[in-house]
Amino acid sequence: MLACRAFVLPILLCLISLSAFGQSTKPVQNIERLRARLQELVNAFPGTMGVAVRDIATGQQISINGDRQFPMASAYKIPILVEVFRQAEAGKFSLDDRVELTAADRTLGSGVLTLMAPGLKPTIRDLALLMIILSDNQATDILLTKVGAENVTATMRKLGLNNIRVDRTTFELIRDYLALMDESAASKTKQQLMNRPQLNTSSPERVAKADAEFAKIMKDVASPDDMAKLLDLIVKGKAASEDSCRQMMTIMNRQQFNHRLPRYLPEGTGFAHKTGTIGSTTNDAGVMFIRGNPIALVVFTVDKRASRGEVEEQMGRLARVVYDFFDAVK
C-alpha cells in the first residue's frame, strides 16, 4: 500500500486552470482501447462492478454499468461534504463553528470520535475532514443531521445528478443491514447495538442473503456515472463556490485509506477520493492527477464472491490500467 498522498499543490493548480477551460484540450486518442481493456476486467470480476472514467479536461468518458445504481456505503460522504460547504456558503452556519460531542453522539462503525471522551469540541470543518479521511461515522451523522439528508438529495438534483440520493444516517444504514440478518436489530436503539447484543449474524447463508437484499434497497445509492459527474463539478469549482471546491479537494486528497484504487499508482500520484464499504459493497471514487490532468475514476461493486482483499486488489489493478493509458498519451 502506498503512503498517504499530500500533493495539494497540483490539485490547486488544476482547479485554477480548469475554472476557465473549455473543450480546447486535444481529445485522447484510442479511448476505445481502454474501454475494451476495462470491459475485460469487469467481465472477470467475481460479482457486479460498475466503472466510470471521465477525463475532466476533455469530457471524454467510459461507462461500464455506469448508469446502474449501487449502494454508495461511505462514498455517500462526498455528496454530504458538498452540502455542508454549500450550506456554510449560504450562511446557515460557519465551518469554524464548534460542536460539543456527547455520549449520545457515539455510533456504530468506522471512525475515531466514538473512542473520545464526551466534551470534545471540533469545528464543522474538523468533522468534515474526519468524515472523509477516516470515514468517521459519528462526524458524518452529526453533519448529516445538521444539513438534512433531503437537502443533500435536493442539491444533487439541482446539479443535474438524478442518480444520487442520500436517505439515512450511517447508524440507520448499518442498523437496516443488520436487521436483514436478524429482525430484532430493527427495534434496537443505538446504545443497545453498540453494546454488542447477541444477533444472529454468524451464518454465512444469512450474511449472503442480507448482502443481496441490502443491494436492492434504493436508498443511499448512486450510479458510477453520476458520481463521476459530481467529482467533475467539484474539480471545476461548480459543485459549490470555487473556494469551497478547492477545500473539498484538499480534504479528499488527505484520504488515509489508500488500499483500493490508489493501491498500485506510482508514488507521488495525487488521488483525491473516498471509499465505501458495507456487506458485499466495496467502493472507491475519486480523481487521480496524471501529469496534472484530472481523471475521475469511480468503481462500485456488489454481489462480490471473493474476499474484500481480493476485490481491493482487482480495483487497484484496474486503476493502474487507467493510469497507464492516460500517462502514455502524448
Short mmCIF file of C-alpha atoms in Angstrom, two decimals:
data_model
loop_
_atom_site.label_atom_id
_atom_site.label_comp_id
_atom_site.label_asym_id
_atom_site.label_seq_id
_atom_site.Cartn_x
_atom_site.Cartn_y
_atom_site.Cartn_z
CA MET A 1 0.00 0.00 0.00
CA LEU A 2 1.32 3.38 -0.97
CA ALA A 3 1.81 6.12 1.59
CA CYS A 4 -0.80 8.82 2.05
CA ARG A 5 -0.62 11.37 -0.75
CA ALA A 6 -0.49 15.00 0.36
CA PHE A 7 0.12 16.58 -3.01
CA VAL A 8 -2.23 19.51 -2.65
CA LEU A 9 -0.45 21.96 -4.99
CA PRO A 10 -1.16 20.03 -8.22
CA ILE A 11 -4.82 19.93 -7.26
CA LEU A 12 -4.96 23.67 -6.58
CA LEU A 13 -3.19 24.47 -9.83
CA CYS A 14 -5.55 22.19 -11.69
CA LEU A 15 -8.58 23.87 -10.15
CA ILE A 16 -7.26 27.27 -11.14
CA SER A 17 -6.67 26.21 -14.74
CA LEU A 18 -9.93 24.27 -15.09
CA SER A 19 -12.07 27.13 -13.84
CA ALA A 20 -11.63 28.82 -17.19
CA PHE A 21 -11.12 25.93 -19.58
CA GLY A 22 -13.47 24.83 -22.33
CA GLN A 23 -13.13 21.87 -24.65
CA SER A 24 -9.94 23.03 -26.34
CA THR A 25 -7.79 20.27 -24.88
CA LYS A 26 -6.99 17.70 -27.55
CA PRO A 27 -9.14 14.57 -27.04
CA VAL A 28 -7.40 11.40 -26.05
CA GLN A 29 -7.00 9.04 -28.98
CA ASN A 30 -7.84 5.33 -28.91
CA ILE A 31 -10.14 5.64 -25.91
CA GLU A 32 -11.88 2.51 -27.17
CA ARG A 33 -8.74 0.55 -26.44
CA LEU A 34 -9.05 1.50 -22.78
CA ARG A 35 -12.76 0.74 -22.82
CA ALA A 36 -12.10 -2.77 -24.17
CA ARG A 37 -9.48 -3.49 -21.50
CA LEU A 38 -11.74 -2.26 -18.70
CA GLN A 39 -14.60 -4.36 -20.04
CA GLU A 40 -12.34 -7.43 -19.76
CA LEU A 41 -11.61 -6.61 -16.12
CA VAL A 42 -15.29 -6.04 -15.34
CA ASN A 43 -16.25 -9.31 -17.04
CA ALA A 44 -13.66 -11.17 -14.97
CA PHE A 45 -14.81 -9.64 -11.68
CA PRO A 46 -16.49 -12.19 -9.37
CA GLY A 47 -19.61 -10.14 -8.82
CA THR A 48 -21.13 -6.97 -10.28
CA MET A 49 -18.91 -3.98 -10.98
CA GLY A 50 -19.74 -0.52 -12.28
CA VAL A 51 -16.99 1.71 -13.65
CA ALA A 52 -16.95 5.34 -14.77
CA VAL A 53 -13.83 7.01 -16.14
CA ARG A 54 -14.04 10.69 -17.01
CA ASP A 55 -11.27 12.83 -18.49
CA ILE A 56 -12.29 16.09 -16.88
CA ALA A 57 -10.23 18.23 -19.25
CA THR A 58 -11.67 16.80 -22.48
CA GLY A 59 -15.04 15.47 -21.37
CA GLN A 60 -14.32 12.03 -22.79
CA GLN A 61 -15.67 9.22 -20.69
CA ILE A 62 -16.03 5.48 -20.39
CA SER A 63 -19.02 3.89 -18.69
CA ILE A 64 -19.45 0.20 -17.91
CA ASN A 65 -22.64 -0.44 -15.93
CA GLY A 66 -22.28 3.26 -15.30
CA ASP A 67 -25.98 4.04 -15.21
CA ARG A 68 -26.75 1.27 -12.73
CA GLN A 69 -27.46 2.36 -9.16
CA PHE A 70 -25.23 0.84 -6.47
CA PRO A 71 -25.22 1.25 -2.69
CA MET A 72 -22.75 4.04 -2.01
CA ALA A 73 -21.90 2.98 1.55
CA SER A 74 -19.44 5.60 2.85
CA ALA A 75 -18.86 7.02 -0.62
CA TYR A 76 -22.09 8.92 0.11
CA LYS A 77 -19.98 11.15 2.30
CA ILE A 78 -18.87 13.01 -0.87
CA PRO A 79 -22.35 14.45 -1.61
CA ILE A 80 -22.77 15.15 2.11
CA LEU A 81 -19.49 17.09 2.02
CA VAL A 82 -20.80 19.16 -0.89
CA GLU A 83 -23.97 20.04 1.00
CA VAL A 84 -22.03 21.01 4.14
CA PHE A 85 -19.94 23.50 2.18
CA ARG A 86 -22.93 24.86 0.27
CA GLN A 87 -24.90 25.49 3.47
CA ALA A 88 -21.88 27.15 5.04
CA GLU A 89 -21.69 29.44 1.99
CA ALA A 90 -25.40 30.24 2.44
CA GLY A 91 -24.67 31.44 5.98
CA LYS A 92 -26.59 28.70 7.78
CA PHE A 93 -23.52 28.06 9.90
CA SER A 94 -19.78 28.65 9.82
CA LEU A 95 -17.20 25.97 9.14
CA ASP A 96 -15.46 27.35 12.22
CA ASP A 97 -18.45 26.74 14.49
CA ARG A 98 -17.68 24.24 17.22
CA VAL A 99 -19.86 21.27 18.13
CA GLU A 100 -19.63 19.72 21.58
CA LEU A 101 -19.65 15.94 21.34
CA THR A 102 -21.84 13.99 23.75
CA ALA A 103 -22.15 10.34 24.67
CA ALA A 104 -25.39 10.25 22.67
CA ASP A 105 -23.46 11.09 19.50
CA ARG A 106 -21.49 7.85 19.62
CA THR A 107 -22.40 5.44 16.88
CA LEU A 108 -21.55 2.23 15.05
CA GLY A 109 -18.80 1.56 12.55
CA SER A 110 -15.70 3.40 11.46
CA GLY A 111 -14.01 6.46 12.89
CA VAL A 112 -12.24 7.72 15.98
CA LEU A 113 -14.66 10.16 17.62
CA THR A 114 -16.65 7.35 19.23
CA LEU A 115 -13.47 6.49 21.15
CA MET A 116 -13.10 10.02 22.51
CA ALA A 117 -14.41 11.28 25.85
CA PRO A 118 -17.55 13.46 25.68
CA GLY A 119 -16.90 17.19 25.74
CA LEU A 120 -14.56 17.43 22.76
CA LYS A 121 -15.46 20.46 20.60
CA PRO A 122 -14.33 20.00 16.99
CA THR A 123 -15.27 22.56 14.35
CA ILE A 124 -17.63 21.77 11.48
CA ARG A 125 -14.54 21.78 9.26
CA ASP A 126 -12.87 19.24 11.56
CA LEU A 127 -15.92 16.99 11.33
CA ALA A 128 -15.93 17.25 7.53
CA LEU A 129 -12.25 16.31 7.45
CA LEU A 130 -12.76 13.28 9.72
CA MET A 131 -15.85 12.22 7.76
CA ILE A 132 -13.75 11.89 4.62
CA ILE A 133 -10.21 10.93 5.57
CA LEU A 134 -11.10 8.45 8.34
CA SER A 135 -14.70 7.77 7.24
CA ASP A 136 -15.78 8.78 10.74
CA ASN A 137 -19.42 7.80 11.18
CA GLN A 138 -20.02 9.95 14.25
CA ALA A 139 -18.79 13.02 12.38
CA THR A 140 -20.94 12.03 9.41
CA ASP A 141 -24.15 11.62 11.41
CA ILE A 142 -23.65 14.95 13.18
CA LEU A 143 -23.17 16.70 9.84
CA LEU A 144 -25.98 14.86 8.05
CA THR A 145 -28.41 15.65 10.87
CA LYS A 146 -27.35 19.28 10.63
CA VAL A 147 -27.76 19.68 6.85
CA GLY A 148 -30.60 17.18 6.29
CA ALA A 149 -30.48 14.14 4.03
CA GLU A 150 -33.35 15.53 1.95
CA ASN A 151 -31.31 18.66 1.27
CA VAL A 152 -28.32 16.62 0.10
CA THR A 153 -30.54 14.83 -2.41
CA ALA A 154 -32.18 18.08 -3.47
CA THR A 155 -28.77 19.60 -4.16
CA MET A 156 -27.81 16.61 -6.28
CA ARG A 157 -30.95 17.24 -8.37
CA LYS A 158 -30.06 20.93 -8.74
CA LEU A 159 -26.68 19.83 -10.06
CA GLY A 160 -28.37 17.57 -12.60
CA LEU A 161 -27.46 14.35 -10.80
CA ASN A 162 -30.65 12.33 -10.77
CA ASN A 163 -28.98 9.07 -9.78
CA ILE A 164 -27.50 10.13 -6.44
CA ARG A 165 -29.63 10.11 -3.32
CA VAL A 166 -28.89 10.27 0.41
CA ASP A 167 -31.52 8.99 2.83
CA ARG A 168 -30.12 7.68 6.13
CA THR A 169 -27.55 8.37 8.79
CA THR A 170 -24.75 5.81 9.00
CA PHE A 171 -26.40 4.40 12.12
CA GLU A 172 -29.69 3.87 10.31
CA LEU A 173 -27.89 2.39 7.33
CA ILE A 174 -25.94 -0.10 9.45
CA ARG A 175 -28.99 -0.97 11.54
CA ASP A 176 -31.00 -1.69 8.39
CA TYR A 177 -28.26 -4.00 7.18
CA LEU A 178 -28.06 -5.85 10.49
CA ALA A 179 -31.86 -6.22 10.53
CA LEU A 180 -31.68 -8.18 7.29
CA MET A 181 -29.74 -10.84 9.21
CA ASP A 182 -31.65 -10.56 12.48
CA GLU A 183 -35.02 -8.81 12.57
CA SER A 184 -34.57 -7.92 16.24
CA ALA A 185 -31.91 -5.36 15.26
CA ALA A 186 -34.58 -3.14 13.70
CA SER A 187 -36.09 -2.32 17.09
CA LYS A 188 -32.83 -1.81 18.96
CA THR A 189 -31.51 1.61 19.93
CA LYS A 190 -28.08 2.87 19.06
CA GLN A 191 -26.88 2.17 22.58
CA GLN A 192 -28.24 -1.36 22.51
CA LEU A 193 -26.48 -2.15 19.24
CA MET A 194 -23.25 -0.57 20.43
CA ASN A 195 -23.31 -2.81 23.50
CA ARG A 196 -22.88 -5.76 21.13
CA PRO A 197 -26.14 -7.65 21.68
CA GLN A 198 -26.39 -11.22 20.58
CA LEU A 199 -27.58 -11.00 16.98
CA ASN A 200 -27.99 -14.00 14.73
CA THR A 201 -25.46 -12.85 12.11
CA SER A 202 -22.95 -15.68 12.10
CA SER A 203 -24.49 -17.90 9.45
CA PRO A 204 -22.82 -17.48 6.04
CA GLU A 205 -26.22 -18.07 4.43
CA ARG A 206 -27.78 -15.26 6.45
CA VAL A 207 -24.95 -12.90 5.55
CA ALA A 208 -25.18 -13.75 1.84
CA LYS A 209 -28.94 -13.22 1.85
CA ALA A 210 -28.59 -9.92 3.72
CA ASP A 211 -25.95 -8.73 1.27
CA ALA A 212 -28.21 -9.49 -1.69
CA GLU A 213 -31.26 -7.87 -0.12
CA PHE A 214 -29.37 -4.79 1.02
CA ALA A 215 -28.10 -4.14 -2.51
CA LYS A 216 -31.72 -3.98 -3.72
CA ILE A 217 -32.72 -1.16 -1.34
CA MET A 218 -32.95 2.04 -3.36
CA LYS A 219 -31.69 4.27 -0.58
CA ASP A 220 -28.27 5.93 -0.36
CA VAL A 221 -27.47 4.83 -3.89
CA ALA A 222 -25.65 6.34 -6.84
CA SER A 223 -24.64 5.45 -10.35
CA PRO A 224 -20.92 5.49 -11.17
CA ASP A 225 -21.64 7.95 -13.98
CA ASP A 226 -23.31 10.50 -11.71
CA MET A 227 -20.63 10.15 -9.05
CA ALA A 228 -18.00 10.85 -11.73
CA LYS A 229 -20.02 13.91 -12.83
CA LEU A 230 -20.14 15.15 -9.23
CA LEU A 231 -16.36 14.81 -8.98
CA ASP A 232 -16.08 16.67 -12.30
CA LEU A 233 -18.17 19.53 -10.87
CA ILE A 234 -16.02 19.69 -7.74
CA VAL A 235 -12.79 19.84 -9.75
CA LYS A 236 -14.23 22.59 -11.99
CA GLY A 237 -15.42 24.60 -8.99
CA LYS A 238 -19.08 24.21 -9.94
CA ALA A 239 -20.44 21.96 -7.18
CA ALA A 240 -20.22 24.96 -4.85
CA SER A 241 -18.07 28.10 -4.93
CA GLU A 242 -14.56 27.70 -6.35
CA ASP A 243 -13.06 28.24 -2.89
CA SER A 244 -15.31 25.61 -1.33
CA CYS A 245 -14.48 23.16 -4.11
CA ARG A 246 -10.76 23.72 -3.54
CA GLN A 247 -11.22 22.96 0.14
CA MET A 248 -13.21 19.81 -0.64
CA MET A 249 -10.49 18.58 -2.99
CA THR A 250 -7.85 19.27 -0.36
CA ILE A 251 -9.81 17.23 2.18
CA MET A 252 -10.31 14.29 -0.18
CA ASN A 253 -6.64 14.37 -1.11
CA ARG A 254 -5.80 13.69 2.55
CA GLN A 255 -7.62 10.34 2.47
CA GLN A 256 -5.94 7.81 4.75
CA PHE A 257 -7.41 4.64 3.21
CA ASN A 258 -5.37 4.16 0.05
CA HIS A 259 -5.51 0.38 -0.41
CA ARG A 260 -8.10 0.28 -3.20
CA LEU A 261 -7.87 2.41 -6.35
CA PRO A 262 -4.57 4.10 -5.37
CA ARG A 263 -3.04 0.74 -4.44
CA TYR A 264 -0.67 0.44 -7.41
CA LEU A 265 -0.39 4.03 -8.56
CA PRO A 266 3.15 5.42 -8.79
CA GLU A 267 4.32 7.06 -5.60
CA GLY A 268 3.55 10.76 -5.70
CA THR A 269 0.38 10.41 -7.75
CA GLY A 270 -2.29 12.74 -6.41
CA PHE A 271 -5.57 10.93 -5.82
CA ALA A 272 -8.42 12.69 -4.00
CA HIS A 273 -11.03 10.09 -3.13
CA LYS A 274 -13.47 8.39 -0.76
CA THR A 275 -14.01 4.69 -0.11
CA GLY A 276 -17.20 2.92 0.90
CA THR A 277 -17.83 -0.48 2.50
CA ILE A 278 -20.80 -2.44 3.78
CA GLY A 279 -21.77 -6.05 3.27
CA SER A 280 -20.83 -7.12 -0.25
CA THR A 281 -20.32 -3.49 -1.29
CA THR A 282 -16.72 -2.36 -1.81
CA ASN A 283 -16.42 1.08 -3.43
CA ASP A 284 -13.94 3.81 -4.22
CA ALA A 285 -14.47 7.09 -6.05
CA GLY A 286 -12.09 9.94 -6.71
CA VAL A 287 -9.90 12.00 -9.00
CA MET A 288 -6.39 10.97 -9.96
CA PHE A 289 -3.95 13.51 -11.34
CA ILE A 290 -1.82 12.26 -14.23
CA ARG A 291 0.73 14.85 -15.38
CA GLY A 292 -1.60 17.40 -13.83
CA ASN A 293 -4.57 16.11 -15.82
CA PRO A 294 -7.58 15.23 -13.61
CA ILE A 295 -9.22 11.88 -14.32
CA ALA A 296 -12.35 10.95 -12.36
CA LEU A 297 -12.47 7.25 -11.61
CA VAL A 298 -15.39 5.54 -9.87
CA VAL A 299 -15.60 1.82 -9.14
CA PHE A 300 -18.66 0.47 -7.35
CA THR A 301 -19.15 -3.25 -6.63
CA VAL A 302 -21.83 -5.54 -5.20
CA ASP A 303 -22.51 -9.27 -5.04
CA LYS A 304 -18.83 -10.00 -4.68
CA ARG A 305 -17.88 -13.65 -4.45
CA ALA A 306 -14.35 -13.05 -3.28
CA SER A 307 -12.69 -11.72 -0.16
CA ARG A 308 -12.57 -7.97 0.32
CA GLY A 309 -8.80 -8.10 -0.03
CA GLU A 310 -9.12 -9.76 -3.43
CA VAL A 311 -11.65 -7.16 -4.55
CA GLU A 312 -9.34 -4.35 -3.44
CA GLU A 313 -6.51 -5.99 -5.35
CA GLN A 314 -8.58 -6.05 -8.53
CA MET A 315 -9.65 -2.44 -8.03
CA GLY A 316 -6.02 -1.44 -7.69
CA ARG A 317 -5.08 -3.21 -10.91
CA LEU A 318 -7.96 -1.55 -12.76
CA ALA A 319 -6.88 1.90 -11.58
CA ARG A 320 -3.33 1.23 -12.77
CA VAL A 321 -4.65 0.32 -16.23
CA VAL A 322 -6.43 3.69 -16.35
CA TYR A 323 -3.34 5.49 -15.11
CA ASP A 324 -1.01 3.83 -17.63
CA PHE A 325 -3.36 4.63 -20.51
CA PHE A 326 -3.55 8.36 -19.78
CA ASP A 327 0.11 8.56 -18.79
CA ALA A 328 1.07 7.23 -22.22
CA VAL A 329 -0.91 9.91 -24.05
CA LYS A 330 1.45 12.43 -25.59
#
